[in-house]
Short mmCIF file of C-alpha atoms (C1' of nucleotides) in Angstrom, two decimals:
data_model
loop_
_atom_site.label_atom_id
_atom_site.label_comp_id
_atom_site.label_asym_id
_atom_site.label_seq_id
_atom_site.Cartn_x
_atom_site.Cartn_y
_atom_site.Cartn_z
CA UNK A 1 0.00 0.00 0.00
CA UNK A 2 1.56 3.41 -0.98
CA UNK A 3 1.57 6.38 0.97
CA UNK A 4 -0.71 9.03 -1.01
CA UNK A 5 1.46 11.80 -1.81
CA UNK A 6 -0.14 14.84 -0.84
CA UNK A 7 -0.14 16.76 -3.91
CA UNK A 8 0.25 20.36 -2.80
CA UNK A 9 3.19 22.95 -4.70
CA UNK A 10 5.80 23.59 -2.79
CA UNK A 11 6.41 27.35 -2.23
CA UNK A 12 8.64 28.23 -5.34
CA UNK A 13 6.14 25.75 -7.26
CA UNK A 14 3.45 27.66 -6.11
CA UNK A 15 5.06 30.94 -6.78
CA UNK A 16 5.63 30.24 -10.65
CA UNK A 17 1.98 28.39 -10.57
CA UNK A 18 0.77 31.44 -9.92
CA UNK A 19 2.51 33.26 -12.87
CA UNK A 20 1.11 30.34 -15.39
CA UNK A 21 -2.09 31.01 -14.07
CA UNK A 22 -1.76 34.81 -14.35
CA UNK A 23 -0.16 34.60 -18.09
CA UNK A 24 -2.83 31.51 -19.44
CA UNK A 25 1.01 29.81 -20.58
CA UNK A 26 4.36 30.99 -20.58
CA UNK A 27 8.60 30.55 -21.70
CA UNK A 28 10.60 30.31 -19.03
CA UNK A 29 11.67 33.70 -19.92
CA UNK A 30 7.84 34.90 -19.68
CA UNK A 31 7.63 33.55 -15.82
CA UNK A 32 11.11 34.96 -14.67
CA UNK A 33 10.37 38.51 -16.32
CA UNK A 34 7.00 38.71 -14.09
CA UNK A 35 8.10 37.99 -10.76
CA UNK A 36 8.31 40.28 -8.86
CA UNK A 37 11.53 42.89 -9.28
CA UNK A 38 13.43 42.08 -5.94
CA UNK A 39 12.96 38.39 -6.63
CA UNK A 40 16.36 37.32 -8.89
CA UNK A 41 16.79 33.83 -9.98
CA UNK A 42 18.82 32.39 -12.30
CA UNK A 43 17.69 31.32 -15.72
CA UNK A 44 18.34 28.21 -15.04
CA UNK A 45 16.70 28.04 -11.41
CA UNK A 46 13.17 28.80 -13.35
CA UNK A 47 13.84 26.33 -15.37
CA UNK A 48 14.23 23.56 -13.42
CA UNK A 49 11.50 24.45 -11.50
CA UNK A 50 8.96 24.39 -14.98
CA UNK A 51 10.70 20.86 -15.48
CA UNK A 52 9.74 19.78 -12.17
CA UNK A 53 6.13 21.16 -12.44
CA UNK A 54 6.06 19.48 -15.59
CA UNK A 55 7.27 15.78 -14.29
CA UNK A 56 4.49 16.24 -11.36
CA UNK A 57 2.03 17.06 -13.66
CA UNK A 58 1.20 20.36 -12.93
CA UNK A 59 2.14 22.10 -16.35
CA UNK A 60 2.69 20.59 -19.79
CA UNK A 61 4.82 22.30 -22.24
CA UNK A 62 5.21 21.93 -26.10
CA UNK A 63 8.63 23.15 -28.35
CA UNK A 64 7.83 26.54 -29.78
CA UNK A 65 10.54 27.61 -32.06
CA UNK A 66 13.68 26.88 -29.72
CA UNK A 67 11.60 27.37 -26.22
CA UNK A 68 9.53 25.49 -24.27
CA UNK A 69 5.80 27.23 -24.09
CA UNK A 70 4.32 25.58 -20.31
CA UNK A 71 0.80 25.65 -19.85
CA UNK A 72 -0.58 24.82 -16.27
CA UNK A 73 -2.66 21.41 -16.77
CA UNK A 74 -4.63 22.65 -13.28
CA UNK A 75 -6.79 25.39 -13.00
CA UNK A 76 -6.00 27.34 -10.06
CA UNK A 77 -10.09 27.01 -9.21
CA UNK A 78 -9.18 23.77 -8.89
CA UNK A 79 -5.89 24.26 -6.43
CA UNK A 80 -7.55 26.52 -4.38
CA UNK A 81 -10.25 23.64 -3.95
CA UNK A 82 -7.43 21.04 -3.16
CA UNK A 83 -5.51 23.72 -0.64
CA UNK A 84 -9.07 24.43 1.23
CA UNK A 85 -9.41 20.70 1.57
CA UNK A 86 -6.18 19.95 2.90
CA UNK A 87 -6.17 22.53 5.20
CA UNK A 88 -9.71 21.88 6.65
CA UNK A 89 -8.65 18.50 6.82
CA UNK A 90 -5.38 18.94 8.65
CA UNK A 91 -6.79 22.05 11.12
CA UNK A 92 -10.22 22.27 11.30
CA UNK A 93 -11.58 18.43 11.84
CA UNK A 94 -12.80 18.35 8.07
CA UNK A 95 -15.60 21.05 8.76
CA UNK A 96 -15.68 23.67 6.67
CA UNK A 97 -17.83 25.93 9.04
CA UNK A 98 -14.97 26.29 11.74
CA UNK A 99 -12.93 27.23 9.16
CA UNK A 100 -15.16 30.51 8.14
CA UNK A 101 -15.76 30.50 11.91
CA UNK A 102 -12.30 31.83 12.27
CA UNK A 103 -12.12 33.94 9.39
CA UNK A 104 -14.99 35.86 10.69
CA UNK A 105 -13.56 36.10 13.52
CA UNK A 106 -10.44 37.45 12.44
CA UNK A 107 -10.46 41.58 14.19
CA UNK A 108 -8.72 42.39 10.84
CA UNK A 109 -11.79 41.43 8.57
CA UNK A 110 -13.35 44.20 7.19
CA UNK A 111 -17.37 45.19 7.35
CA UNK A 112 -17.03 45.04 3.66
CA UNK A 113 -15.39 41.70 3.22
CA UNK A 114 -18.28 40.17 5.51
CA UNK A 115 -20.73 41.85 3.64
CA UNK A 116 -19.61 40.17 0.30
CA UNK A 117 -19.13 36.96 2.29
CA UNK A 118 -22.26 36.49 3.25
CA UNK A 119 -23.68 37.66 -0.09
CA UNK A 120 -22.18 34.78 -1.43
CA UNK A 121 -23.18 32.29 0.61
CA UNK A 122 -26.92 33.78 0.59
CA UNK A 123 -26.29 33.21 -3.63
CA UNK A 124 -25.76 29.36 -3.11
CA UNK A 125 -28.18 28.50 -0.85
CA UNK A 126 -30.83 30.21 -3.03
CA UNK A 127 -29.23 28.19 -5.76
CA UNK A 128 -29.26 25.13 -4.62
CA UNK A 129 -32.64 25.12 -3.16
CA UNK A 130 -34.47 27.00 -5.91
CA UNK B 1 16.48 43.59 6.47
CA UNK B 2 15.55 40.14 7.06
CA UNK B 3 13.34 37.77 5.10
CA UNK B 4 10.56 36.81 7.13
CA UNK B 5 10.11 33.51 7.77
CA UNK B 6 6.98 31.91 7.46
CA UNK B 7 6.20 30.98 10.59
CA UNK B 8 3.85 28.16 9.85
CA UNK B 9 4.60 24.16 10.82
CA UNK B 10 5.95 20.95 8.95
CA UNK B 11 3.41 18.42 8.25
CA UNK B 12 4.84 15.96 11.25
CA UNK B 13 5.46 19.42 13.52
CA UNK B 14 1.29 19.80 12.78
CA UNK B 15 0.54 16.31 13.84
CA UNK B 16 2.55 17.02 16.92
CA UNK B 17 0.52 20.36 17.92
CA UNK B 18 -2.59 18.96 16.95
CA UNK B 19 -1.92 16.13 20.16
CA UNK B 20 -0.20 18.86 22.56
CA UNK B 21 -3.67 20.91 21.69
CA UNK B 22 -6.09 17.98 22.12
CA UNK B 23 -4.02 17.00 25.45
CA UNK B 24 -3.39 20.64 26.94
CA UNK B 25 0.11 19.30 27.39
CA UNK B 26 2.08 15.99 27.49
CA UNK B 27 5.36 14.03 27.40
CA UNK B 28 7.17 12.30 24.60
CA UNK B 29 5.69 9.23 25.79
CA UNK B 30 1.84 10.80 25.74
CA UNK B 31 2.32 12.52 22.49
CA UNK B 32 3.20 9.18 20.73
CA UNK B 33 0.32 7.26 22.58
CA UNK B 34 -1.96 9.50 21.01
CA UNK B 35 -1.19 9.71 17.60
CA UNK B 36 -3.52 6.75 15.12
CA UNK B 37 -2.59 3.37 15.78
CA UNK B 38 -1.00 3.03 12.10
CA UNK B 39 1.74 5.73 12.60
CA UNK B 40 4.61 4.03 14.18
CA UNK B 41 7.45 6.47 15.44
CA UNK B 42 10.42 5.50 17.24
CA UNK B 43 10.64 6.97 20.67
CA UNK B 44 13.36 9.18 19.96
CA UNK B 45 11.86 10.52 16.85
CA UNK B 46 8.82 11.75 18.86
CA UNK B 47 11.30 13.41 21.35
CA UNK B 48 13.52 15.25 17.85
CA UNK B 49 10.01 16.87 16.95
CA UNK B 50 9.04 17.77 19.98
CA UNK B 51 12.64 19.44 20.61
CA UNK B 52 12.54 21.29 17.73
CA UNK B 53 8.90 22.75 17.89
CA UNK B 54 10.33 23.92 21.53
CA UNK B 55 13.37 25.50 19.29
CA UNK B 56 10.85 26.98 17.27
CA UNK B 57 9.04 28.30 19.92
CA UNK B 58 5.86 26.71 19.43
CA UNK B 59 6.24 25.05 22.63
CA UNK B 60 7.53 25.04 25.94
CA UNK B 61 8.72 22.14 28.37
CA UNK B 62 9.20 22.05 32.29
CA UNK B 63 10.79 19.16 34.04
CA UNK B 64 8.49 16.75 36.24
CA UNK B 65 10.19 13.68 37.52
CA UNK B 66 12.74 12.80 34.91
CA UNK B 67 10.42 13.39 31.96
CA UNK B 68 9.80 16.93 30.24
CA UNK B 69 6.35 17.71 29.45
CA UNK B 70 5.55 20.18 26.61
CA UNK B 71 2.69 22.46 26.21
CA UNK B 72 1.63 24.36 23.51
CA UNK B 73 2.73 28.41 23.41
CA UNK B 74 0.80 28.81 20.47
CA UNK B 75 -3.34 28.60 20.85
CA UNK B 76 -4.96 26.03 17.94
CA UNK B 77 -7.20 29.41 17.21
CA UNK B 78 -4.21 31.45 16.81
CA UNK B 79 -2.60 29.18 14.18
CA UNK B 80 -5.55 28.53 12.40
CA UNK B 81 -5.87 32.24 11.62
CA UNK B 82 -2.27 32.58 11.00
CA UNK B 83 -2.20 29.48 8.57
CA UNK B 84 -5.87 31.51 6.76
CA UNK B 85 -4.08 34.60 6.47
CA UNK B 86 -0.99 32.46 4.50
CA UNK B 87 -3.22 30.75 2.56
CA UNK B 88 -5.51 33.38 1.21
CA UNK B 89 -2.27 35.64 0.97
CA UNK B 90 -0.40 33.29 -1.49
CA UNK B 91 -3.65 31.78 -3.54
CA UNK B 92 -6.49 34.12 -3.18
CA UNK B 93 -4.68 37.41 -3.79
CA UNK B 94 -5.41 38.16 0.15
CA UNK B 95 -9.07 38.68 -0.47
CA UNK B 96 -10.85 36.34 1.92
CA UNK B 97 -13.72 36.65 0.41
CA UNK B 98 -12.61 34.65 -2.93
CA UNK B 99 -11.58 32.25 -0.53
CA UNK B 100 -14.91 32.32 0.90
CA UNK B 101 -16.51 31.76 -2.70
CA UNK B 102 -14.19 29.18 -3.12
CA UNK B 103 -15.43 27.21 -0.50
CA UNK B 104 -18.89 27.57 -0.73
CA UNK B 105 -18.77 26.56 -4.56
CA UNK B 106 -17.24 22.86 -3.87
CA UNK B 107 -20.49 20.44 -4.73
CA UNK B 108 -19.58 18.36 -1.85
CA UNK B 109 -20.37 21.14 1.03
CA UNK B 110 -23.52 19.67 2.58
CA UNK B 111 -26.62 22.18 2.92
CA UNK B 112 -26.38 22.27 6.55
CA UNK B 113 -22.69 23.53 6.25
CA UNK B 114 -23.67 25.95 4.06
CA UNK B 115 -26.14 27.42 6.49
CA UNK B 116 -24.09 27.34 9.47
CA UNK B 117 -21.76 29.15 7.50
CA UNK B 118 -23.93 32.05 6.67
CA UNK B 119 -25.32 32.00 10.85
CA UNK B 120 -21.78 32.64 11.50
CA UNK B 121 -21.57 35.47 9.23
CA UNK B 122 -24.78 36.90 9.89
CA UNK B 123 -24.09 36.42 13.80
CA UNK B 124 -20.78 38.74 13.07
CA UNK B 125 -22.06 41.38 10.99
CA UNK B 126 -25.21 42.05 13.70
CA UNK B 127 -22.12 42.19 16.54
CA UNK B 128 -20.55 44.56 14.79
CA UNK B 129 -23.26 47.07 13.42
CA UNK B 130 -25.33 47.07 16.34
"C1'" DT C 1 25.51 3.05 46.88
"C1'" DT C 2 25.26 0.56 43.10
"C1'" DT C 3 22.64 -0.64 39.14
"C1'" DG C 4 18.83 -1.28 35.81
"C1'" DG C 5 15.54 0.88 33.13
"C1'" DA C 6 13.48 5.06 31.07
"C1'" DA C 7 14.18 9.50 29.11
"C1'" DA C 8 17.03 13.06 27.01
"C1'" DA C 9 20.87 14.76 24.21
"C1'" DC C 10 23.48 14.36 20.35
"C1'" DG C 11 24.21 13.50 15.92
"C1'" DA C 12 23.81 11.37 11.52
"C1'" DA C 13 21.52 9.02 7.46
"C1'" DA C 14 17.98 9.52 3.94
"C1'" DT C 15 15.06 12.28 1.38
"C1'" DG C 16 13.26 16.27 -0.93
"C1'" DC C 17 13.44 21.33 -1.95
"C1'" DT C 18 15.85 25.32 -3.80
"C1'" DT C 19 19.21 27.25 -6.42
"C1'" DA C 20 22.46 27.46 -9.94
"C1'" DG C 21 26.74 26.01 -12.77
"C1'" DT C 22 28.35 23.53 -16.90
"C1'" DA C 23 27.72 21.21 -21.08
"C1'" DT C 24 24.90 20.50 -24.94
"C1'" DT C 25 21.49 21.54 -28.33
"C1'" DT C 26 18.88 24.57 -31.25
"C1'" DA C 27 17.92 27.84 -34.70
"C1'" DC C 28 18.91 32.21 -36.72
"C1'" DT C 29 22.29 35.21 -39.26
"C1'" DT C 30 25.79 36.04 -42.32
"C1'" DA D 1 27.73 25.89 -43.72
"C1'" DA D 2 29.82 28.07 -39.46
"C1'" DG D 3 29.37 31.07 -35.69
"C1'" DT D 4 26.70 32.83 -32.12
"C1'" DA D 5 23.18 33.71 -28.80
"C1'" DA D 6 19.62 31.65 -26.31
"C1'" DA D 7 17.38 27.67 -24.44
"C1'" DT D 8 17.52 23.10 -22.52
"C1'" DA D 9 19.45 18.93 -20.03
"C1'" DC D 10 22.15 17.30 -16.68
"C1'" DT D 11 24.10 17.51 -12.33
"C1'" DA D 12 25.34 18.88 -7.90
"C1'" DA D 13 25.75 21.69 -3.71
"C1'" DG D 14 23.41 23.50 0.35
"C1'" DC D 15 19.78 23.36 3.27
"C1'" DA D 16 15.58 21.70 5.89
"C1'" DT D 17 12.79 17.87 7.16
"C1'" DT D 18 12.00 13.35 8.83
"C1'" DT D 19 13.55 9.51 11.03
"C1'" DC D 20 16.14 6.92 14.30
"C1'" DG D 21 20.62 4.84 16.51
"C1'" DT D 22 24.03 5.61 20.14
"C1'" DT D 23 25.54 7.70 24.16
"C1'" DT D 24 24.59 10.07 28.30
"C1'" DT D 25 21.87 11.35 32.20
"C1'" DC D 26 18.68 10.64 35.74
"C1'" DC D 27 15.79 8.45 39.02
"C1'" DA D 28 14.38 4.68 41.86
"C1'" DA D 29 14.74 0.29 43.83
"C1'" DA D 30 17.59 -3.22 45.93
#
DNA sequence: TTTGGAAAACGAAATGCTTAGTATTTACTT
DNA sequence: AAGTAAATACTAAGCATTTCGTTTTCCAAA
């Protein structure tokens, strides 16, 4: 019986994830150039890091002239799906409610934020129920 | 100036919290007791995590007979914000309420979550406006 | 006071993440 | 077709995490 791996990014993952998202697909040159400006890596660096999103099978890339083009194969609805889960799982006993329980309890929230919160929630109810 | 770091747990230094929070506080020995039947740690690995979530300052041990018991420094609430606040920093552009949306559009949230999610938020907003 | 058993301290092996250097390939230009 | 600039592949070093073995310390019982 295998362990199941837990199939979360790592942070750098994560980071250039988020550029792929942002972009729709990218060179390696295309990531690097929009991170942020204090944030220097190497060529290289970002490139091993699109190979290694590529063997987990977060990206797929195809040969474009002499570059790589990487395309996330994960839609980052999708991620933030898998993240929520895993982290309900691991700190809230798998209950989704404690987890907004905190957020609304967080001093920093803003009026507004709730507001649109609970518009949201009021959206799927009525959904679901008619 | 520094990096910050990130301030937030390994998966095994989670594990370890989540006991020292379910127990209020515990040895080595207690810890390991606790944890599912199926995980089997050597003693002395028990006593390397525990060590280093004291260097880390998530915990804190005194002496009692010749064992050290630990107890958390950190409240379960406290992290669970702090890990939210990551989270919705690094995926949801730190706009909790796209987290929020997030949540409440996975199909498998039951009907009854959804509505004790939206007491919570409606319990909030009345604290706060009147 | 010696000693046997339990716990702690120390440290090290194994693995995976992050970063980047070097060598090789690719394709455009002349 | 050869040279060159850019991209990739390979590889490895440094670090953190996870795990546990060995040595040391401590207490209690004989």
């Amino acid at each position: 019986m295998k362990k199941k791996k837990s199939e979360l990014l790592t942070e750098v993952e994560l980071e250039f994830m988020t550029e792929l998202w942002a972009l729709g697909e990218g060179t390696v040159r295309d990531v690097l150039n929009n991170l942020p400006d204090d944030r220097n890596l190497a060529y290289t660096s970002g490139a091993t890091i699109l190979r290694i999103l590529e063997q987990k099978d977060f990206a797929t890339s195809r040969k474009e002239g002499k570059s790589h083009v990487y395309r996330p194969t994960l839609s980052k609805d999708t991620y933030q799906t898998r993240s929520l889960k895993d982290l309900s799982m691991k700190l809230f006993d798998d209950t989704p409610a404690s987890l907004v329980a905190r957020l609304v309890d967080d001093d920093e929230l803003t009026e507004e934020a709730l507001g649109q919160i609970r518009a949201l929630v009021d959206r799927r109810l009525k959904h679901d129920s008619g």
